[in-house]
Amino acid sequence: MRDMIKMVVVLTALAAFSGGLLAAVRDNTKDLIESQQLTFVKGPAIKSIFKDAQNDPIADRFKMMDGDVERNFFVGVMDGKPVGVAFESYGKGYGGDVGLMVGINLESDSIIGVGVTTHAETPGLGAKAKDDPGFAAQFAGVSALEPVKVNKDGGSINAISGATITSRAVASAATNVNEIYQRLKPQLVEKANSFGK
Amino acid sequence: MAKSIVQEFTKGLWSEIPPFRLVLGLCPTLAVTKSVENGIGMGLATTFVLVCSNILVSSLRKVIPSKVRIACFIVVIATFVTVVELLMQAFTYPLFLKLGIFIPLIVVNCIVLGRSEAFASKNPVVPSTADGLGIGLGFTLSLGALGAVREILGNGTVLGMDVFGPSFEPFTFMVEAPGAFIGLGLMLCVMNLVGSK
């Protein structure tokens, strides 16, 4: 009986200790991890969307609450005027969530460009969503006020051959972005204008 | 006493060098040694886990009841692996992206559990630290060496620098999975030849 109590006590104490240690490390590295992810995962996608921007869209970002979720928004400035905001959403792909960064033009309500950030799709098939610039280029100029669909579902985006699920995931991520954009547009315009020079 | 600590340390560098002498921990050895950088990064992450878990296990060796020792070791190891994972995300994000799933898999690396069970749970803190450091650095060296062989032959580079110049036709087979087995086999063969003299 004493043995049994000792086992329970030791294991519980050890588990509590490791829980505390992990929470402390996590708290201390959270901001660093976020900025690393911005630079290495989201950075390239944002830069490809705002190719001609005069500012650093990664530095000019703001956070806003969308219901219960806090989202990051990146602002692209051209000729001293904020032209668009970029933000990320997810679609269900073949190997898990596909993250898509979408830049939207605030004046014309159309998509400036998109870039896949994170994915676990099959190399050579679904991974083309990220590797093949031709696929992402199709999203430029698409209206941000309507759902985005691939051609098989009656939309305008040509799916990657052999990777319909991935293509649909990207389209549905873009649709999510558009929905968020429509919900938050007034606040987004106001916030983005504060980055103008 | 001082001499035996040096011995505990140096045995990991030659007479018990993993994975060549203790043929353990082959999964990361085969999977991540596509380049020197990956090999060394993986080795150092494992070293950190080995040293920390050896220290904690040996300082708790009188408290941990033998019936739940494996569970206790795994809790300790898993904690430090998660710490390493968070630290790598915070400071060396590109390397973290390359090593990916193999960082969390250090938890099930037989070397780490093996050292806790075979050494740290029976020895005081100082020799256990030396043991962890030695085995860890030995593992790092092996992975770095195997990574170098595969990177030089398979890609013609070392740490991203060209060795042979543009006329070299890379032996791409070596950076693929079968190349790992052949590279490991050849290195084991050389180790045994040298060791048998």
JSON list of C-alpha atoms in Angstrom, two decimals, chain B:
[
{"chain": "B", "resi": 1, "resn": "MET", "atom": "CA", "xyz": [37.15, 9.95, -9.33]},
{"chain": "B", "resi": 2, "resn": "ALA", "atom": "CA", "xyz": [38.23, 12.70, -11.71]},
{"chain": "B", "resi": 3, "resn": "LYS", "atom": "CA", "xyz": [39.64, 10.13, -14.10]},
{"chain": "B", "resi": 4, "resn": "SER", "atom": "CA", "xyz": [36.47, 8.09, -14.20]},
{"chain": "B", "resi": 5, "resn": "ILE", "atom": "CA", "xyz": [34.43, 11.16, -15.09]},
{"chain": "B", "resi": 6, "resn": "VAL", "atom": "CA", "xyz": [36.71, 11.78, -18.04]},
{"chain": "B", "resi": 7, "resn": "GLN", "atom": "CA", "xyz": [36.22, 8.13, -18.99]},
{"chain": "B", "resi": 8, "resn": "GLU", "atom": "CA", "xyz": [32.45, 8.44, -18.74]},
{"chain": "B", "resi": 9, "resn": "PHE", "atom": "CA", "xyz": [32.71, 11.38, -21.11]},
{"chain": "B", "resi": 10, "resn": "THR", "atom": "CA", "xyz": [35.14, 9.94, -23.64]},
{"chain": "B", "resi": 11, "resn": "LYS", "atom": "CA", "xyz": [33.51, 6.52, -23.93]},
{"chain": "B", "resi": 12, "resn": "GLY", "atom": "CA", "xyz": [30.65, 8.23, -25.77]},
{"chain": "B", "resi": 13, "resn": "LEU", "atom": "CA", "xyz": [33.10, 9.60, -28.33]},
{"chain": "B", "resi": 14, "resn": "TRP", "atom": "CA", "xyz": [34.67, 6.30, -29.33]},
{"chain": "B", "resi": 15, "resn": "SER", "atom": "CA", "xyz": [34.16, 3.02, -27.51]},
{"chain": "B", "resi": 16, "resn": "GLU", "atom": "CA", "xyz": [30.38, 3.41, -27.15]},
{"chain": "B", "resi": 17, "resn": "ILE", "atom": "CA", "xyz": [29.75, 5.98, -29.87]},
{"chain": "B", "resi": 18, "resn": "PRO", "atom": "CA", "xyz": [26.13, 5.90, -31.00]},
{"chain": "B", "resi": 19, "resn": "PRO", "atom": "CA", "xyz": [24.81, 4.91, -33.44]},
{"chain": "B", "resi": 20, "resn": "PHE", "atom": "CA", "xyz": [27.87, 2.96, -34.62]},
{"chain": "B", "resi": 21, "resn": "ARG", "atom": "CA", "xyz": [28.80, 1.07, -31.47]},
{"chain": "B", "resi": 22, "resn": "LEU", "atom": "CA", "xyz": [25.47, 1.04, -29.67]},
{"chain": "B", "resi": 23, "resn": "VAL", "atom": "CA", "xyz": [23.44, 0.44, -32.78]},
{"chain": "B", "resi": 24, "resn": "LEU", "atom": "CA", "xyz": [20.58, 2.51, -31.35]},
{"chain": "B", "resi": 25, "resn": "GLY", "atom": "CA", "xyz": [18.75, 5.61, -32.48]},
{"chain": "B", "resi": 26, "resn": "LEU", "atom": "CA", "xyz": [18.80, 4.62, -36.12]},
{"chain": "B", "resi": 27, "resn": "CYS", "atom": "CA", "xyz": [15.57, 6.36, -37.03]},
{"chain": "B", "resi": 28, "resn": "PRO", "atom": "CA", "xyz": [16.88, 9.94, -36.81]},
{"chain": "B", "resi": 29, "resn": "THR", "atom": "CA", "xyz": [20.28, 8.75, -38.06]},
{"chain": "B", "resi": 30, "resn": "LEU", "atom": "CA", "xyz": [18.81, 7.51, -41.31]},
{"chain": "B", "resi": 31, "resn": "ALA", "atom": "CA", "xyz": [16.18, 10.16, -41.71]},
{"chain": "B", "resi": 32, "resn": "VAL", "atom": "CA", "xyz": [17.79, 13.52, -41.03]},
{"chain": "B", "resi": 33, "resn": "THR", "atom": "CA", "xyz": [21.36, 13.11, -42.26]},
{"chain": "B", "resi": 34, "resn": "LYS", "atom": "CA", "xyz": [20.67, 14.57, -45.69]},
{"chain": "B", "resi": 35, "resn": "SER", "atom": "CA", "xyz": [23.10, 17.36, -44.88]},
{"chain": "B", "resi": 36, "resn": "VAL", "atom": "CA", "xyz": [25.76, 18.21, -42.31]},
{"chain": "B", "resi": 37, "resn": "GLU", "atom": "CA", "xyz": [23.64, 21.02, -40.91]},
{"chain": "B", "resi": 38, "resn": "ASN", "atom": "CA", "xyz": [20.62, 18.78, -40.30]},
{"chain": "B", "resi": 39, "resn": "GLY", "atom": "CA", "xyz": [22.77, 16.06, -38.75]},
{"chain": "B", "resi": 40, "resn": "ILE", "atom": "CA", "xyz": [24.52, 18.39, -36.34]},
{"chain": "B", "resi": 41, "resn": "GLY", "atom": "CA", "xyz": [21.29, 20.20, -35.46]},
{"chain": "B", "resi": 42, "resn": "MET", "atom": "CA", "xyz": [19.57, 16.91, -34.67]},
{"chain": "B", "resi": 43, "resn": "GLY", "atom": "CA", "xyz": [22.61, 15.75, -32.70]},
{"chain": "B", "resi": 44, "resn": "LEU", "atom": "CA", "xyz": [22.76, 18.89, -30.58]},
{"chain": "B", "resi": 45, "resn": "ALA", "atom": "CA", "xyz": [19.02, 18.75, -29.86]},
{"chain": "B", "resi": 46, "resn": "THR", "atom": "CA", "xyz": [19.44, 15.14, -28.72]},
{"chain": "B", "resi": 47, "resn": "THR", "atom": "CA", "xyz": [22.49, 16.09, -26.63]},
{"chain": "B", "resi": 48, "resn": "PHE", "atom": "CA", "xyz": [20.51, 18.76, -24.80]},
{"chain": "B", "resi": 49, "resn": "VAL", "atom": "CA", "xyz": [17.74, 16.27, -24.03]},
{"chain": "B", "resi": 50, "resn": "LEU", "atom": "CA", "xyz": [20.25, 13.59, -22.97]},
{"chain": "B", "resi": 51, "resn": "VAL", "atom": "CA", "xyz": [22.15, 15.87, -20.60]},
{"chain": "B", "resi": 52, "resn": "CYS", "atom": "CA", "xyz": [19.05, 17.38, -18.99]},
{"chain": "B", "resi": 53, "resn": "SER", "atom": "CA", "xyz": [17.22, 14.07, -18.62]},
{"chain": "B", "resi": 54, "resn": "ASN", "atom": "CA", "xyz": [20.33, 12.33, -17.28]},
{"chain": "B", "resi": 55, "resn": "ILE", "atom": "CA", "xyz": [20.80, 15.07, -14.66]},
{"chain": "B", "resi": 56, "resn": "LEU", "atom": "CA", "xyz": [17.18, 14.97, -13.53]},
{"chain": "B", "resi": 57, "resn": "VAL", "atom": "CA", "xyz": [16.88, 11.18, -13.58]},
{"chain": "B", "resi": 58, "resn": "SER", "atom": "CA", "xyz": [20.09, 10.67, -11.63]},
{"chain": "B", "resi": 59, "resn": "SER", "atom": "CA", "xyz": [19.19, 13.30, -9.03]},
{"chain": "B", "resi": 60, "resn": "LEU", "atom": "CA", "xyz": [15.79, 11.65, -8.57]},
{"chain": "B", "resi": 61, "resn": "ARG", "atom": "CA", "xyz": [17.10, 8.07, -8.74]},
{"chain": "B", "resi": 62, "resn": "LYS", "atom": "CA", "xyz": [16.51, 7.43, -5.02]},
{"chain": "B", "resi": 63, "resn": "VAL", "atom": "CA", "xyz": [12.98, 8.84, -5.09]},
{"chain": "B", "resi": 64, "resn": "ILE", "atom": "CA", "xyz": [11.63, 7.15, -8.21]},
{"chain": "B", "resi": 65, "resn": "PRO", "atom": "CA", "xyz": [9.97, 3.81, -7.34]},
{"chain": "B", "resi": 66, "resn": "SER", "atom": "CA", "xyz": [11.34, 1.10, -9.59]},
{"chain": "B", "resi": 67, "resn": "LYS", "atom": "CA", "xyz": [7.89, -0.09, -10.69]},
{"chain": "B", "resi": 68, "resn": "VAL", "atom": "CA", "xyz": [7.05, 3.23, -12.37]},
{"chain": "B", "resi": 69, "resn": "ARG", "atom": "CA", "xyz": [10.55, 4.18, -13.40]},
{"chain": "B", "resi": 70, "resn": "ILE", "atom": "CA", "xyz": [9.95, 3.91, -17.14]},
{"chain": "B", "resi": 71, "resn": "ALA", "atom": "CA", "xyz": [6.90, 6.16, -16.89]},
{"chain": "B", "resi": 72, "resn": "CYS", "atom": "CA", "xyz": [8.91, 8.68, -14.87]},
{"chain": "B", "resi": 73, "resn": "PHE", "atom": "CA", "xyz": [11.79, 8.63, -17.36]},
{"chain": "B", "resi": 74, "resn": "ILE", "atom": "CA", "xyz": [9.43, 9.16, -20.27]},
{"chain": "B", "resi": 75, "resn": "VAL", "atom": "CA", "xyz": [7.76, 12.12, -18.54]},
{"chain": "B", "resi": 76, "resn": "VAL", "atom": "CA", "xyz": [11.18, 13.68, -17.91]},
{"chain": "B", "resi": 77, "resn": "ILE", "atom": "CA", "xyz": [12.39, 13.03, -21.46]},
{"chain": "B", "resi": 78, "resn": "ALA", "atom": "CA", "xyz": [9.17, 14.21, -23.08]},
{"chain": "B", "resi": 79, "resn": "THR", "atom": "CA", "xyz": [9.34, 17.43, -21.09]},
{"chain": "B", "resi": 80, "resn": "PHE", "atom": "CA", "xyz": [12.85, 18.26, -22.26]},
{"chain": "B", "resi": 81, "resn": "VAL", "atom": "CA", "xyz": [12.03, 17.31, -25.83]},
{"chain": "B", "resi": 82, "resn": "THR", "atom": "CA", "xyz": [9.15, 19.78, -25.82]},
{"chain": "B", "resi": 83, "resn": "VAL", "atom": "CA", "xyz": [11.46, 22.40, -24.33]},
{"chain": "B", "resi": 84, "resn": "VAL", "atom": "CA", "xyz": [13.93, 21.79, -27.17]},
{"chain": "B", "resi": 85, "resn": "GLU", "atom": "CA", "xyz": [11.14, 21.98, -29.71]},
{"chain": "B", "resi": 86, "resn": "LEU", "atom": "CA", "xyz": [9.98, 25.34, -28.38]},
{"chain": "B", "resi": 87, "resn": "LEU", "atom": "CA", "xyz": [13.52, 26.70, -28.18]},
{"chain": "B", "resi": 88, "resn": "MET", "atom": "CA", "xyz": [14.28, 25.62, -31.74]},
{"chain": "B", "resi": 89, "resn": "GLN", "atom": "CA", "xyz": [11.11, 27.29, -32.95]},
{"chain": "B", "resi": 90, "resn": "ALA", "atom": "CA", "xyz": [12.10, 30.46, -31.17]},
{"chain": "B", "resi": 91, "resn": "PHE", "atom": "CA", "xyz": [15.74, 30.63, -32.26]},
{"chain": "B", "resi": 92, "resn": "THR", "atom": "CA", "xyz": [16.46, 28.40, -35.26]},
{"chain": "B", "resi": 93, "resn": "TYR", "atom": "CA", "xyz": [13.17, 28.28, -37.10]},
{"chain": "B", "resi": 94, "resn": "PRO", "atom": "CA", "xyz": [14.49, 27.20, -40.55]},
{"chain": "B", "resi": 95, "resn": "LEU", "atom": "CA", "xyz": [16.28, 24.23, -38.97]},
{"chain": "B", "resi": 96, "resn": "PHE", "atom": "CA", "xyz": [13.13, 23.37, -37.04]},
{"chain": "B", "resi": 97, "resn": "LEU", "atom": "CA", "xyz": [11.20, 23.31, -40.32]},
{"chain": "B", "resi": 98, "resn": "LYS", "atom": "CA", "xyz": [13.73, 20.93, -41.89]},
{"chain": "B", "resi": 99, "resn": "LEU", "atom": "CA", "xyz": [13.89, 18.51, -38.97]},
{"chain": "B", "resi": 100, "resn": "GLY", "atom": "CA", "xyz": [10.12, 18.68, -38.49]},
{"chain": "B", "resi": 101, "resn": "ILE", "atom": "CA", "xyz": [8.61, 15.55, -37.00]},
{"chain": "B", "resi": 102, "resn": "PHE", "atom": "CA", "xyz": [12.00, 14.15, -35.94]},
{"chain": "B", "resi": 103, "resn": "ILE", "atom": "CA", "xyz": [12.32, 16.63, -33.08]},
{"chain": "B", "resi": 104, "resn": "PRO", "atom": "CA", "xyz": [9.26, 15.33, -31.17]},
{"chain": "B", "resi": 105, "resn": "LEU", "atom": "CA", "xyz": [10.44, 11.81, -32.05]},
{"chain": "B", "resi": 106, "resn": "ILE", "atom": "CA", "xyz": [13.52, 12.26, -29.84]},
{"chain": "B", "resi": 107, "resn": "VAL", "atom": "CA", "xyz": [11.13, 11.13, -27.07]},
{"chain": "B", "resi": 108, "resn": "VAL", "atom": "CA", "xyz": [11.19, 7.61, -28.46]},
{"chain": "B", "resi": 109, "resn": "ASN", "atom": "CA", "xyz": [14.89, 7.63, -29.29]},
{"chain": "B", "resi": 110, "resn": "CYS", "atom": "CA", "xyz": [16.29, 4.52, -27.62]},
{"chain": "B", "resi": 111, "resn": "ILE", "atom": "CA", "xyz": [19.57, 6.24, -26.82]},
{"chain": "B", "resi": 112, "resn": "VAL", "atom": "CA", "xyz": [17.92, 8.74, -24.49]},
{"chain": "B", "resi": 113, "resn": "LEU", "atom": "CA", "xyz": [15.78, 6.23, -22.63]},
{"chain": "B", "resi": 114, "resn": "GLY", "atom": "CA", "xyz": [18.66, 3.75, -22.72]},
{"chain": "B", "resi": 115, "resn": "ARG", "atom": "CA", "xyz": [21.05, 6.13, -20.98]},
{"chain": "B", "resi": 116, "resn": "SER", "atom": "CA", "xyz": [18.44, 7.00, -18.32]},
{"chain": "B", "resi": 117, "resn": "GLU", "atom": "CA", "xyz": [17.73, 3.35, -17.64]},
{"chain": "B", "resi": 118, "resn": "ALA", "atom": "CA", "xyz": [21.23, 1.92, -17.96]},
{"chain": "B", "resi": 119, "resn": "PHE", "atom": "CA", "xyz": [23.31, 4.71, -16.52]},
{"chain": "B", "resi": 120, "resn": "ALA", "atom": "CA", "xyz": [21.65, 7.73, -14.91]},
{"chain": "B", "resi": 121, "resn": "SER", "atom": "CA", "xyz": [19.30, 5.70, -12.71]},
{"chain": "B", "resi": 122, "resn": "LYS", "atom": "CA", "xyz": [22.30, 3.94, -11.12]},
{"chain": "B", "resi": 123, "resn": "ASN", "atom": "CA", "xyz": [24.94, 6.67, -10.92]},
{"chain": "B", "resi": 124, "resn": "PRO", "atom": "CA", "xyz": [25.39, 10.05, -9.22]},
{"chain": "B", "resi": 125, "resn": "VAL", "atom": "CA", "xyz": [24.74, 13.34, -10.97]},
{"chain": "B", "resi": 126, "resn": "VAL", "atom": "CA", "xyz": [28.26, 14.27, -12.11]},
{"chain": "B", "resi": 127, "resn": "PRO", "atom": "CA", "xyz": [29.13, 11.03, -13.96]},
{"chain": "B", "resi": 128, "resn": "SER", "atom": "CA", "xyz": [25.62, 10.99, -15.42]},
{"chain": "B", "resi": 129, "resn": "THR", "atom": "CA", "xyz": [26.12, 14.49, -16.81]},
{"chain": "B", "resi": 130, "resn": "ALA", "atom": "CA", "xyz": [29.45, 13.45, -18.31]},
{"chain": "B", "resi": 131, "resn": "ASP", "atom": "CA", "xyz": [27.83, 10.33, -19.75]},
{"chain": "B", "resi": 132, "resn": "GLY", "atom": "CA", "xyz": [24.98, 12.31, -21.31]},
{"chain": "B", "resi": 133, "resn": "LEU", "atom": "CA", "xyz": [27.36, 14.90, -22.74]},
{"chain": "B", "resi": 134, "resn": "GLY", "atom": "CA", "xyz": [29.73, 12.27, -24.13]},
{"chain": "B", "resi": 135, "resn": "ILE", "atom": "CA", "xyz": [27.04, 10.11, -25.73]},
{"chain": "B", "resi": 136, "resn": "GLY", "atom": "CA", "xyz": [25.28, 13.20, -27.04]},
{"chain": "B", "resi": 137, "resn": "LEU", "atom": "CA", "xyz": [28.39, 14.66, -28.63]},
{"chain": "B", "resi": 138, "resn": "GLY", "atom": "CA", "xyz": [29.28, 11.25, -30.05]},
{"chain": "B", "resi": 139, "resn": "PHE", "atom": "CA", "xyz": [25.84, 11.10, -31.61]},
{"chain": "B", "resi": 140, "resn": "THR", "atom": "CA", "xyz": [26.29, 14.63, -32.98]},
{"chain": "B", "resi": 141, "resn": "LEU", "atom": "CA", "xyz": [29.67, 13.70, -34.49]},
{"chain": "B", "resi": 142, "resn": "SER", "atom": "CA", "xyz": [28.29, 10.53, -36.08]},
{"chain": "B", "resi": 143, "resn": "LEU", "atom": "CA", "xyz": [25.31, 12.34, -37.55]},
{"chain": "B", "resi": 144, "resn": "GLY", "atom": "CA", "xyz": [27.53, 15.15, -38.77]},
{"chain": "B", "resi": 145, "resn": "ALA", "atom": "CA", "xyz": [29.95, 12.67, -40.37]},
{"chain": "B", "resi": 146, "resn": "LEU", "atom": "CA", "xyz": [27.20, 10.64, -42.05]},
{"chain": "B", "resi": 147, "resn": "GLY", "atom": "CA", "xyz": [25.58, 13.91, -43.12]},
{"chain": "B", "resi": 148, "resn": "ALA", "atom": "CA", "xyz": [28.89, 15.07, -44.60]},
{"chain": "B", "resi": 149, "resn": "VAL", "atom": "CA", "xyz": [29.36, 11.85, -46.59]},
{"chain": "B", "resi": 150, "resn": "ARG", "atom": "CA", "xyz": [25.84, 12.03, -47.96]},
{"chain": "B", "resi": 151, "resn": "GLU", "atom": "CA", "xyz": [25.92, 15.75, -48.65]},
{"chain": "B", "resi": 152, "resn": "ILE", "atom": "CA", "xyz": [29.32, 15.66, -50.39]},
{"chain": "B", "resi": 153, "resn": "LEU", "atom": "CA", "xyz": [28.44, 12.72, -52.62]},
{"chain": "B", "resi": 154, "resn": "GLY", "atom": "CA", "xyz": [24.77, 13.48, -53.11]},
{"chain": "B", "resi": 155, "resn": "ASN", "atom": "CA", "xyz": [24.87, 17.20, -53.54]},
{"chain": "B", "resi": 156, "resn": "GLY", "atom": "CA", "xyz": [28.52, 18.16, -53.95]},
{"chain": "B", "resi": 157, "resn": "THR", "atom": "CA", "xyz": [28.36, 20.60, -51.05]},
{"chain": "B", "resi": 158, "resn": "VAL", "atom": "CA", "xyz": [29.35, 20.86, -47.38]},
{"chain": "B", "resi": 159, "resn": "LEU", "atom": "CA", "xyz": [27.23, 23.19, -45.22]},
{"chain": "B", "resi": 160, "resn": "GLY", "atom": "CA", "xyz": [25.90, 24.66, -48.46]},
{"chain": "B", "resi": 161, "resn": "MET", "atom": "CA", "xyz": [29.37, 25.40, -49.91]},
{"chain": "B", "resi": 162, "resn": "ASP", "atom": "CA", "xyz": [30.41, 23.88, -53.22]},
{"chain": "B", "resi": 163, "resn": "VAL", "atom": "CA", "xyz": [33.32, 21.44, -52.97]},
{"chain": "B", "resi": 164, "resn": "PHE", "atom": "CA", "xyz": [33.81, 20.05, -56.45]},
{"chain": "B", "resi": 165, "resn": "GLY", "atom": "CA", "xyz": [32.83, 22.97, -58.65]},
{"chain": "B", "resi": 166, "resn": "PRO", "atom": "CA", "xyz": [30.24, 22.96, -61.44]},
{"chain": "B", "resi": 167, "resn": "SER", "atom": "CA", "xyz": [31.62, 19.97, -63.37]},
{"chain": "B", "resi": 168, "resn": "PHE", "atom": "CA", "xyz": [30.63, 17.55, -60.57]},
{"chain": "B", "resi": 169, "resn": "GLU", "atom": "CA", "xyz": [27.60, 15.42, -61.32]},
{"chain": "B", "resi": 170, "resn": "PRO", "atom": "CA", "xyz": [25.84, 14.89, -57.95]},
{"chain": "B", "resi": 171, "resn": "PHE", "atom": "CA", "xyz": [25.23, 11.32, -56.93]},
{"chain": "B", "resi": 172, "resn": "THR", "atom": "CA", "xyz": [21.65, 12.14, -55.86]},
{"chain": "B", "resi": 173, "resn": "PHE", "atom": "CA", "xyz": [21.03, 8.57, -54.76]},
{"chain": "B", "resi": 174, "resn": "MET", "atom": "CA", "xyz": [23.01, 9.33, -51.59]},
{"chain": "B", "resi": 175, "resn": "VAL", "atom": "CA", "xyz": [20.61, 11.99, -50.29]},
{"chain": "B", "resi": 176, "resn": "GLU", "atom": "CA", "xyz": [17.64, 9.68, -50.74]},
{"chain": "B", "resi": 177, "resn": "ALA", "atom": "CA", "xyz": [16.58, 7.06, -48.21]},
{"chain": "B", "resi": 178, "resn": "PRO", "atom": "CA", "xyz": [18.55, 4.07, -49.61]},
{"chain": "B", "resi": 179, "resn": "GLY", "atom": "CA", "xyz": [21.69, 6.22, -49.59]},
{"chain": "B", "resi": 180, "resn": "ALA", "atom": "CA", "xyz": [21.28, 6.57, -45.83]},
{"chain": "B", "resi": 181, "resn": "PHE", "atom": "CA", "xyz": [21.42, 2.81, -45.34]},
{"chain": "B", "resi": 182, "resn": "ILE", "atom": "CA", "xyz": [24.41, 2.41, -47.62]},
{"chain": "B", "resi": 183, "resn": "GLY", "atom": "CA", "xyz": [26.23, 5.36, -46.07]},
{"chain": "B", "resi": 184, "resn": "LEU", "atom": "CA", "xyz": [25.58, 4.04, -42.56]},
{"chain": "B", "resi": 185, "resn": "GLY", "atom": "CA", "xyz": [26.68, 0.54, -43.57]},
{"chain": "B", "resi": 186, "resn": "LEU", "atom": "CA", "xyz": [29.93, 1.77, -45.09]},
{"chain": "B", "resi": 187, "resn": "MET", "atom": "CA", "xyz": [30.69, 3.89, -42.03]},
{"chain": "B", "resi": 188, "resn": "LEU", "atom": "CA", "xyz": [29.99, 0.95, -39.70]},
{"chain": "B", "resi": 189, "resn": "CYS", "atom": "CA", "xyz": [32.32, -1.13, -41.83]},
{"chain": "B", "resi": 190, "resn": "VAL", "atom": "CA", "xyz": [35.11, 1.45, -41.59]},
{"chain": "B", "resi": 191, "resn": "MET", "atom": "CA", "xyz": [34.56, 1.81, -37.83]},
{"chain": "B", "resi": 192, "resn": "ASN", "atom": "CA", "xyz": [34.83, -1.94, -37.36]},
{"chain": "B", "resi": 193, "resn": "LEU", "atom": "CA", "xyz": [37.95, -2.18, -39.53]},
{"chain": "B", "resi": 194, "resn": "VAL", "atom": "CA", "xyz": [39.67, 0.58, -37.57]},
{"chain": "B", "resi": 195, "resn": "GLY", "atom": "CA", "xyz": [38.42, -0.76, -34.25]},
{"chain": "B", "resi": 196, "resn": "SER", "atom": "CA", "xyz": [39.53, -4.35, -34.86]},
{"chain": "B", "resi": 197, "resn": "LYS", "atom": "CA", "xyz": [43.21, -3.43, -35.22]}
]
